PDB file of C-alpha atoms in Angstrom:
ATOM      1  CA  MET A 128       3.224  -2.599 -32.839  1.00 42.00           C
ATOM      2  CA  VAL A 129       0.669  -2.496 -30.027  1.00 54.00           C
ATOM      3  CA  MET A 130      -2.729  -3.848 -31.001  1.00 64.00           C
ATOM      4  CA  ALA A 131      -5.741  -1.561 -30.787  1.00 87.00           C
ATOM      5  CA  ARG A 132      -7.311  -1.801 -27.340  1.00 97.00           C
ATOM      6  CA  ILE A 133     -11.014  -2.015 -26.483  1.00 98.00           C
ATOM      7  CA  ALA A 134     -12.301  -0.136 -23.439  1.00 98.00           C
ATOM      8  CA  ILE A 135     -15.583   0.089 -21.567  1.00 98.00           C
ATOM      9  CA  VAL A 136     -16.224   3.270 -19.599  1.00 98.00           C
ATOM     10  CA  THR A 137     -19.239   2.961 -17.321  1.00 98.00           C
ATOM     11  CA  GLY A 138     -21.252   6.126 -16.939  1.00 96.00           C
ATOM     12  CA  GLY A 139     -19.250   7.121 -19.975  1.00 97.00           C
ATOM     13  CA  THR A 140     -21.522   9.638 -21.712  1.00 96.00           C
ATOM     14  CA  ARG A 141     -21.685  12.485 -19.187  1.00 93.00           C
ATOM     15  CA  GLY A 142     -19.459  14.438 -16.808  1.00 92.00           C
ATOM     16  CA  ILE A 143     -16.200  12.788 -15.787  1.00 95.00           C
ATOM     17  CA  GLY A 144     -17.144   9.663 -17.726  1.00 96.00           C
ATOM     18  CA  GLU A 145     -17.564  11.628 -20.940  1.00 96.00           C
ATOM     19  CA  ALA A 146     -14.132  13.210 -20.486  1.00 97.00           C
ATOM     20  CA  ILE A 147     -12.612   9.766 -19.905  1.00 98.00           C
ATOM     21  CA  SER A 148     -14.283   8.310 -22.997  1.00 98.00           C
ATOM     22  CA  LEU A 149     -12.961  11.151 -25.143  1.00 98.00           C
ATOM     23  CA  ALA A 150      -9.447  10.950 -23.686  1.00 98.00           C
ATOM     24  CA  LEU A 151      -9.222   7.218 -24.372  1.00 98.00           C
ATOM     25  CA  LYS A 152     -10.534   7.681 -27.902  1.00 98.00           C
ATOM     26  CA  ASP A 153      -7.824  10.300 -28.464  1.00 97.00           C
ATOM     27  CA  MET A 154      -5.271   7.623 -27.494  1.00 97.00           C
ATOM     28  CA  GLY A 155      -6.517   5.409 -30.338  1.00 96.00           C
ATOM     29  CA  ILE A 156      -8.505   3.132 -28.035  1.00 98.00           C
ATOM     30  CA  THR A 157     -11.885   1.867 -29.233  1.00 98.00           C
ATOM     31  CA  VAL A 158     -14.346   2.962 -26.561  1.00 98.00           C
ATOM     32  CA  ALA A 159     -17.727   1.583 -25.561  1.00 98.00           C
ATOM     33  CA  ALA A 160     -19.532   4.118 -23.372  1.00 98.00           C
ATOM     34  CA  ASN A 161     -21.998   2.538 -20.971  1.00 98.00           C
ATOM     35  CA  TYR A 162     -24.980   4.456 -19.639  1.00 98.00           C
ATOM     36  CA  ALA A 163     -28.046   3.635 -17.576  1.00 96.00           C
ATOM     37  CA  GLY A 164     -30.627   6.360 -18.045  1.00 91.00           C
ATOM     38  CA  ASN A 165     -31.022   9.158 -20.564  1.00 91.00           C
ATOM     39  CA  ASP A 166     -31.366   7.689 -24.057  1.00 94.00           C
ATOM     40  CA  ASP A 167     -31.539  11.059 -25.833  1.00 94.00           C
ATOM     41  CA  LYS A 168     -28.330  12.363 -24.275  1.00 94.00           C
ATOM     42  CA  ALA A 169     -26.551   9.081 -24.905  1.00 96.00           C
ATOM     43  CA  LYS A 170     -27.520   9.047 -28.570  1.00 96.00           C
ATOM     44  CA  ALA A 171     -26.433  12.670 -28.924  1.00 97.00           C
ATOM     45  CA  PHE A 172     -23.075  11.773 -27.356  1.00 97.00           C
ATOM     46  CA  GLU A 173     -22.707   8.818 -29.734  1.00 98.00           C
ATOM     47  CA  ALA A 174     -23.491  10.936 -32.797  1.00 97.00           C
ATOM     48  CA  ALA A 175     -21.230  13.804 -31.775  1.00 97.00           C
ATOM     49  CA  ASN A 176     -18.197  11.701 -30.847  1.00 97.00           C
ATOM     50  CA  ASP A 177     -18.430   8.525 -32.954  1.00 96.00           C
ATOM     51  CA  ILE A 178     -18.275   6.408 -29.795  1.00 98.00           C
ATOM     52  CA  ARG A 179     -20.628   3.440 -29.457  1.00 98.00           C
ATOM     53  CA  VAL A 180     -23.011   3.551 -26.497  1.00 98.00           C
ATOM     54  CA  PHE A 181     -24.428   0.556 -24.650  1.00 98.00           C
ATOM     55  CA  LYS A 182     -27.222   0.712 -22.086  1.00 98.00           C
ATOM     56  CA  TRP A 183     -27.294  -1.350 -18.915  1.00 98.00           C
ATOM     57  CA  ASP A 184     -27.429  -0.940 -15.130  1.00 97.00           C
ATOM     58  CA  VAL A 185     -23.992  -1.769 -13.708  1.00 98.00           C
ATOM     59  CA  GLY A 186     -25.629  -2.661 -10.401  1.00 97.00           C
ATOM     60  CA  ASP A 187     -27.454  -5.552 -12.097  1.00 98.00           C
ATOM     61  CA  HIS A 188     -25.114  -8.544 -12.240  1.00 98.00           C
ATOM     62  CA  THR A 189     -26.790 -10.314 -15.144  1.00 98.00           C
ATOM     63  CA  ALA A 190     -27.142  -7.067 -17.099  1.00 98.00           C
ATOM     64  CA  CYS A 191     -23.387  -6.496 -16.720  1.00 98.00           C
ATOM     65  CA  LEU A 192     -22.549  -9.958 -18.016  1.00 98.00           C
ATOM     66  CA  ASP A 193     -24.900  -9.521 -20.958  1.00 98.00           C
ATOM     67  CA  GLY A 194     -23.794  -5.926 -21.640  1.00 98.00           C
ATOM     68  CA  CYS A 195     -20.107  -6.783 -21.688  1.00 98.00           C
ATOM     69  CA  ALA A 196     -20.841  -9.756 -23.958  1.00 98.00           C
ATOM     70  CA  ALA A 197     -22.649  -7.384 -26.327  1.00 98.00           C
ATOM     71  CA  VAL A 198     -19.635  -5.054 -26.369  1.00 98.00           C
ATOM     72  CA  GLU A 199     -17.288  -7.937 -27.124  1.00 98.00           C
ATOM     73  CA  ALA A 200     -19.561  -9.153 -29.927  1.00 98.00           C
ATOM     74  CA  ALA A 201     -19.644  -5.680 -31.470  1.00 97.00           C
ATOM     75  CA  LEU A 202     -16.101  -4.469 -30.891  1.00 97.00           C
ATOM     76  CA  GLY A 203     -13.877  -7.307 -29.689  1.00 97.00           C
ATOM     77  CA  PRO A 204     -12.369  -8.537 -26.407  1.00 98.00           C
ATOM     78  CA  VAL A 205     -12.357  -5.942 -23.640  1.00 98.00           C
ATOM     79  CA  ASP A 206      -8.869  -4.902 -22.524  1.00 98.00           C
ATOM     80  CA  ILE A 207      -9.719  -1.873 -20.360  1.00 98.00           C
ATOM     81  CA  VAL A 208     -12.518  -1.190 -17.902  1.00 98.00           C
ATOM     82  CA  VAL A 209     -13.078   2.159 -16.219  1.00 98.00           C
ATOM     83  CA  ASN A 210     -15.643   1.837 -13.442  1.00 98.00           C
ATOM     84  CA  ASN A 211     -16.939   5.386 -13.312  1.00 97.00           C
ATOM     85  CA  ALA A 212     -20.714   4.943 -12.956  1.00 96.00           C
ATOM     86  CA  GLY A 213     -22.070   6.142  -9.632  1.00 91.00           C
ATOM     87  CA  ILE A 214     -25.099   7.601  -7.890  1.00 85.00           C
ATOM     88  CA  THR A 215     -25.806   9.539  -4.704  1.00 79.00           C
ATOM     89  CA  ARG A 216     -28.642   9.232  -2.210  1.00 88.00           C
ATOM     90  CA  ASP A 217     -27.454  11.705   0.421  1.00 84.00           C
ATOM     91  CA  GLY A 218     -28.899  12.127   3.889  1.00 84.00           C
ATOM     92  CA  VAL A 219     -27.914  11.730   7.515  1.00 94.00           C
ATOM     93  CA  LEU A 220     -28.249   8.220   8.876  1.00 91.00           C
ATOM     94  CA  ALA A 221     -31.390   9.061  10.841  1.00 95.00           C
ATOM     95  CA  ARG A 222     -33.217   9.878   7.603  1.00 96.00           C
ATOM     96  CA  MET A 223     -31.480   7.413   5.274  1.00 90.00           C
ATOM     97  CA  SER A 224     -33.663   4.518   4.176  1.00 96.00           C
ATOM     98  CA  PHE A 225     -32.342   1.050   3.510  1.00 95.00           C
ATOM     99  CA  ASP A 226     -33.073   1.608  -0.184  1.00 96.00           C
ATOM    100  CA  ASP A 227     -30.916   4.770  -0.100  1.00 95.00           C
ATOM    101  CA  TRP A 228     -28.095   2.695   1.383  1.00 95.00           C
ATOM    102  CA  ASN A 229     -28.587  -0.342  -0.803  1.00 95.00           C
ATOM    103  CA  ASP A 230     -28.946   1.481  -4.122  1.00 96.00           C
ATOM    104  CA  VAL A 231     -25.650   3.314  -3.652  1.00 95.00           C
ATOM    105  CA  MET A 232     -23.798   0.177  -2.561  1.00 96.00           C
ATOM    106  CA  ARG A 233     -25.350  -1.839  -5.392  1.00 97.00           C
ATOM    107  CA  VAL A 234     -24.333   0.595  -8.125  1.00 96.00           C
ATOM    108  CA  ASN A 235     -21.152   2.245  -6.864  1.00 95.00           C
ATOM    109  CA  LEU A 236     -19.422  -0.763  -5.304  1.00 97.00           C
ATOM    110  CA  GLY A 237     -21.407  -3.659  -6.727  1.00 97.00           C
ATOM    111  CA  GLY A 238     -20.853  -2.291 -10.205  1.00 98.00           C
ATOM    112  CA  CYS A 239     -17.095  -2.748  -9.808  1.00 98.00           C
ATOM    113  CA  PHE A 240     -17.569  -6.387  -8.837  1.00 98.00           C
ATOM    114  CA  ASN A 241     -20.036  -7.032 -11.647  1.00 98.00           C
ATOM    115  CA  MET A 242     -17.811  -5.487 -14.304  1.00 98.00           C
ATOM    116  CA  ALA A 243     -14.776  -7.395 -13.026  1.00 98.00           C
ATOM    117  CA  LYS A 244     -16.677 -10.689 -13.137  1.00 98.00           C
ATOM    118  CA  ALA A 245     -17.581  -9.955 -16.755  1.00 98.00           C
ATOM    119  CA  THR A 246     -14.129  -8.928 -18.014  1.00 98.00           C
ATOM    120  CA  PHE A 247     -11.267  -9.767 -15.644  1.00 98.00           C
ATOM    121  CA  GLY A 248     -11.004 -13.430 -16.626  1.00 98.00           C
ATOM    122  CA  GLY A 249     -10.535 -12.545 -20.266  1.00 98.00           C
ATOM    123  CA  MET A 250      -7.812 -10.040 -19.416  1.00 98.00           C
ATOM    124  CA  ILE A 251      -5.994 -12.681 -17.361  1.00 98.00           C
ATOM    125  CA  ALA A 252      -6.274 -15.229 -20.157  1.00 98.00           C
ATOM    126  CA  ARG A 253      -4.861 -12.782 -22.724  1.00 97.00           C
ATOM    127  CA  GLY A 254      -2.082 -11.555 -20.407  1.00 97.00           C
ATOM    128  CA  TRP A 255      -2.919  -7.851 -20.552  1.00 98.00           C
ATOM    129  CA  GLY A 256      -5.541  -5.631 -18.984  1.00 98.00           C
ATOM    130  CA  ARG A 257      -6.280  -2.404 -17.187  1.00 98.00           C
ATOM    131  CA  VAL A 258      -8.967  -1.725 -14.611  1.00 98.00           C
ATOM    132  CA  VAL A 259      -9.436   1.764 -13.187  1.00 98.00           C
ATOM    133  CA  ASN A 260     -12.015   2.312 -10.470  1.00 98.00           C
ATOM    134  CA  ILE A 261     -13.231   5.832  -9.757  1.00 96.00           C
ATOM    135  CA  GLY A 262     -13.338   6.334  -5.993  1.00 88.00           C
ATOM    136  CA  SER A 263     -13.713   9.666  -4.222  1.00 81.00           C
ATOM    137  CA  ILE A 264     -12.126  12.019  -1.740  1.00 74.00           C
ATOM    138  CA  ASN A 265     -15.195  11.291   0.370  1.00 68.00           C
ATOM    139  CA  GLY A 266     -14.255   7.629   0.440  1.00 60.00           C
ATOM    140  CA  GLN A 267     -10.901   8.641   1.930  1.00 77.00           C
ATOM    141  CA  ALA A 268     -11.932  11.423   4.298  1.00 64.00           C
ATOM    142  CA  GLY A 269     -15.644  10.749   4.882  1.00 73.00           C
ATOM    143  CA  GLN A 270     -18.412  13.293   4.433  1.00 78.00           C
ATOM    144  CA  TYR A 271     -21.357  14.340   6.567  1.00 77.00           C
ATOM    145  CA  GLY A 272     -24.622  12.987   5.189  1.00 75.00           C
ATOM    146  CA  GLN A 273     -22.936  10.396   2.961  1.00 84.00           C
ATOM    147  CA  VAL A 274     -22.449   7.219   4.971  1.00 93.00           C
ATOM    148  CA  ASN A 275     -23.661   5.206   1.969  1.00 93.00           C
ATOM    149  CA  TYR A 276     -21.555   6.985  -0.650  1.00 89.00           C
ATOM    150  CA  ALA A 277     -18.444   7.193   1.546  1.00 92.00           C
ATOM    151  CA  ALA A 278     -18.712   3.504   2.451  1.00 94.00           C
ATOM    152  CA  ALA A 279     -19.118   2.462  -1.183  1.00 93.00           C
ATOM    153  CA  LYS A 280     -16.216   4.609  -2.380  1.00 93.00           C
ATOM    154  CA  SER A 281     -14.011   3.480   0.499  1.00 93.00           C
ATOM    155  CA  GLY A 282     -14.896  -0.081  -0.457  1.00 94.00           C
ATOM    156  CA  ILE A 283     -13.711   0.633  -3.987  1.00 95.00           C
ATOM    157  CA  HIS A 284     -10.256   1.468  -2.665  1.00 93.00           C
ATOM    158  CA  GLY A 285     -10.068  -1.848  -0.800  1.00 94.00           C
ATOM    159  CA  PHE A 286     -11.486  -3.752  -3.775  1.00 97.00           C
ATOM    160  CA  THR A 287      -8.785  -2.198  -5.958  1.00 98.00           C
ATOM    161  CA  LYS A 288      -5.895  -3.298  -3.730  1.00 97.00           C
ATOM    162  CA  ALA A 289      -7.195  -6.847  -3.422  1.00 98.00           C
ATOM    163  CA  LEU A 290      -7.971  -7.377  -7.106  1.00 98.00           C
ATOM    164  CA  ALA A 291      -4.612  -5.856  -8.077  1.00 98.00           C
ATOM    165  CA  GLN A 292      -2.900  -8.740  -6.301  1.00 98.00           C
ATOM    166  CA  GLU A 293      -4.829 -11.247  -8.409  1.00 98.00           C
ATOM    167  CA  GLY A 294      -3.812  -9.638 -11.704  1.00 98.00           C
ATOM    168  CA  ALA A 295      -0.277  -8.453 -11.027  1.00 97.00           C
ATOM    169  CA  LYS A 296       1.629 -11.481 -12.349  1.00 97.00           C
ATOM    170  CA  LYS A 297      -0.678 -11.801 -15.340  1.00 97.00           C
ATOM    171  CA  GLY A 298      -0.130  -8.382 -16.882  1.00 97.00           C
ATOM    172  CA  VAL A 299      -3.381  -6.931 -15.532  1.00 98.00           C
ATOM    173  CA  THR A 300      -3.208  -3.784 -13.431  1.00 98.00           C
ATOM    174  CA  VAL A 301      -5.960  -2.514 -11.147  1.00 98.00           C
ATOM    175  CA  ASN A 302      -5.856   1.041  -9.837  1.00 98.00           C
ATOM    176  CA  ALA A 303      -8.174   3.683  -8.460  1.00 97.00           C
ATOM    177  CA  ILE A 304      -8.524   7.417  -8.857  1.00 97.00           C
ATOM    178  CA  ALA A 305     -10.016   9.449  -6.017  1.00 92.00           C
ATOM    179  CA  PRO A 306     -11.276  12.752  -7.436  1.00 88.00           C
ATOM    180  CA  GLY A 307     -11.944  15.735  -5.263  1.00 84.00           C
ATOM    181  CA  TYR A 308     -14.634  18.253  -6.152  1.00 87.00           C
ATOM    182  CA  ILE A 309     -14.882  18.476  -9.935  1.00 92.00           C
ATOM    183  CA  ASP A 310     -16.767  21.049 -12.009  1.00 91.00           C
ATOM    184  CA  THR A 311     -19.572  18.761 -13.225  1.00 86.00           C
ATOM    185  CA  ASP A 312     -23.356  19.047 -13.370  1.00 80.00           C
ATOM    186  CA  MET A 313     -23.583  17.281 -10.002  1.00 76.00           C
ATOM    187  CA  VAL A 314     -21.377  19.848  -8.305  1.00 81.00           C
ATOM    188  CA  ALA A 315     -23.028  22.710 -10.188  1.00 80.00           C
ATOM    189  CA  ALA A 316     -26.287  21.762  -8.467  1.00 80.00           C
ATOM    190  CA  VAL A 317     -24.776  22.542  -5.060  1.00 82.00           C
ATOM    191  CA  PRO A 318     -26.040  25.881  -3.652  1.00 86.00           C
ATOM    192  CA  ALA A 319     -23.617  28.727  -4.356  1.00 89.00           C
ATOM    193  CA  GLU A 320     -22.924  29.507  -0.705  1.00 89.00           C
ATOM    194  CA  VAL A 321     -22.126  25.844   0.005  1.00 87.00           C
ATOM    195  CA  LEU A 322     -19.935  25.574  -3.075  1.00 89.00           C
ATOM    196  CA  ALA A 323     -17.981  28.662  -1.990  1.00 91.00           C
ATOM    197  CA  LYS A 324     -17.197  26.975   1.332  1.00 90.00           C
ATOM    198  CA  ILE A 325     -16.044  23.851  -0.483  1.00 89.00           C
ATOM    199  CA  VAL A 326     -13.710  25.777  -2.794  1.00 93.00           C
ATOM    200  CA  ALA A 327     -12.311  27.685   0.193  1.00 95.00           C
ATOM    201  CA  LYS A 328     -11.023  24.364   1.559  1.00 91.00           C
ATOM    202  CA  ILE A 329      -9.197  23.409  -1.657  1.00 93.00           C
ATOM    203  CA  PRO A 330      -5.568  24.609  -1.476  1.00 93.00           C
ATOM    204  CA  VAL A 331      -5.287  25.243  -5.216  1.00 94.00           C
ATOM    205  CA  GLY A 332      -8.325  27.506  -4.932  1.00 94.00           C
ATOM    206  CA  ARG A 333     -10.621  26.028  -7.573  1.00 93.00           C
ATOM    207  CA  LEU A 334     -12.679  23.044  -8.572  1.00 93.00           C
ATOM    208  CA  GLY A 335     -11.054  20.357 -10.660  1.00 90.00           C
ATOM    209  CA  GLN A 336     -11.901  19.828 -14.309  1.00 94.00           C
ATOM    210  CA  ALA A 337     -13.182  16.567 -15.743  1.00 95.00           C
ATOM    211  CA  HIS A 338     -10.348  16.428 -18.271  1.00 96.00           C
ATOM    212  CA  GLU A 339      -7.844  16.445 -15.396  1.00 96.00           C
ATOM    213  CA  ILE A 340      -9.342  13.223 -14.056  1.00 96.00           C
ATOM    214  CA  ALA A 341      -9.374  11.789 -17.565  1.00 98.00           C
ATOM    215  CA  ARG A 342      -5.643  12.429 -17.979  1.00 97.00           C
ATOM    216  CA  GLY A 343      -4.986  10.398 -14.857  1.00 97.00           C
ATOM    217  CA  VAL A 344      -7.039   7.541 -16.263  1.00 98.00           C
ATOM    218  CA  ALA A 345      -5.231   7.828 -19.593  1.00 98.00           C
ATOM    219  CA  PHE A 346      -1.871   7.245 -17.922  1.00 98.00           C
ATOM    220  CA  LEU A 347      -3.066   4.304 -15.828  1.00 98.00           C
ATOM    221  CA  VAL A 348      -4.524   2.469 -18.848  1.00 98.00           C
ATOM    222  CA  SER A 349      -1.561   3.169 -21.119  1.00 97.00           C
ATOM    223  CA  GLU A 350       1.205   0.759 -22.057  1.00 94.00           C
ATOM    224  CA  ASP A 351       3.485   2.866 -19.835  1.00 94.00           C
ATOM    225  CA  GLY A 352       1.264   2.255 -16.800  1.00 95.00           C
ATOM    226  CA  GLY A 353       2.210  -1.389 -16.369  1.00 96.00           C
ATOM    227  CA  PHE A 354       4.301  -0.902 -13.210  1.00 97.00           C
ATOM    228  CA  VAL A 355       1.504   0.866 -11.347  1.00 97.00           C
ATOM    229  CA  THR A 356      -1.019  -1.418  -9.673  1.00 98.00           C
ATOM    230  CA  GLY A 357      -2.971  -1.421  -6.431  1.00 97.00           C
ATOM    231  CA  SER A 358      -2.533   2.344  -6.273  1.00 95.00           C
ATOM    232  CA  THR A 359      -4.975   5.155  -5.562  1.00 94.00           C
ATOM    233  CA  LEU A 360      -4.223   8.402  -7.369  1.00 93.00           C
ATOM    234  CA  SER A 361      -5.709  11.318  -5.427  1.00 90.00           C
ATOM    235  CA  LEU A 362      -6.661  14.197  -7.725  1.00 87.00           C
ATOM    236  CA  ASN A 363      -8.183  16.738  -5.346  1.00 71.00           C
ATOM    237  CA  GLY A 364      -6.203  19.967  -5.490  1.00 74.00           C
ATOM    238  CA  GLY A 365      -4.546  19.198  -2.166  1.00 81.00           C
ATOM    239  CA  GLN A 366      -7.830  19.120  -0.248  1.00 75.00           C
ATOM    240  CA  HIS A 367      -7.037  15.755   1.338  1.00 76.00           C
ATOM    241  CA  MET A 368      -3.388  14.660   1.414  1.00 81.00           C
ATOM    242  CA  TYR A 369      -3.697  10.973   1.998  1.00 64.00           C
TER     243      TYR A 369
END
């Protein structure tokens, strides 16, 4: 019998992260949902779904170490990490401040490093682990006005391939998922005329759904996913065939 697994999903209480947390719980995995900001929404998520929530900024190295230690103290050793937390600070380079650049790199890419430093060694020692990093179509294809976001997400894909080589012989897989445009609050905030142009470029003719990304994560973290490592799964409706 397979032992119950413990997972941390960063940014795990809203949007794609919420869908991932729920999908892993449905698999019988004990989930810790990390969040950084809205306490009220996080507590409502915890109450509604019986999933523990833990607050820390994944871009803060020490906070990650302490946060993951708190999860392990409460729930047990962490077997699965889904690095989903991310922010945007969009703007063309001419108007992008260093803080806009640095904040996105610190959270989106730095968060992957910080979470790996906190959990990867334990996975190696125990001989089993799963890391899934959420990249982006814009990290593969680029996007106007997103040099920070595209660079960070592209970096995630390289980080994934390199770390996968360190874990492969130890039973630890490291993969990425690159979502296209998904029907979340972030995308809903895009002006209707802009959103229509985006959808027109998606061959399947619609936005993706958060649960579709979650199903990809569910496979990669499963017992059956052990032969997949260093891979990027593109879930974008055919918008970018990479």
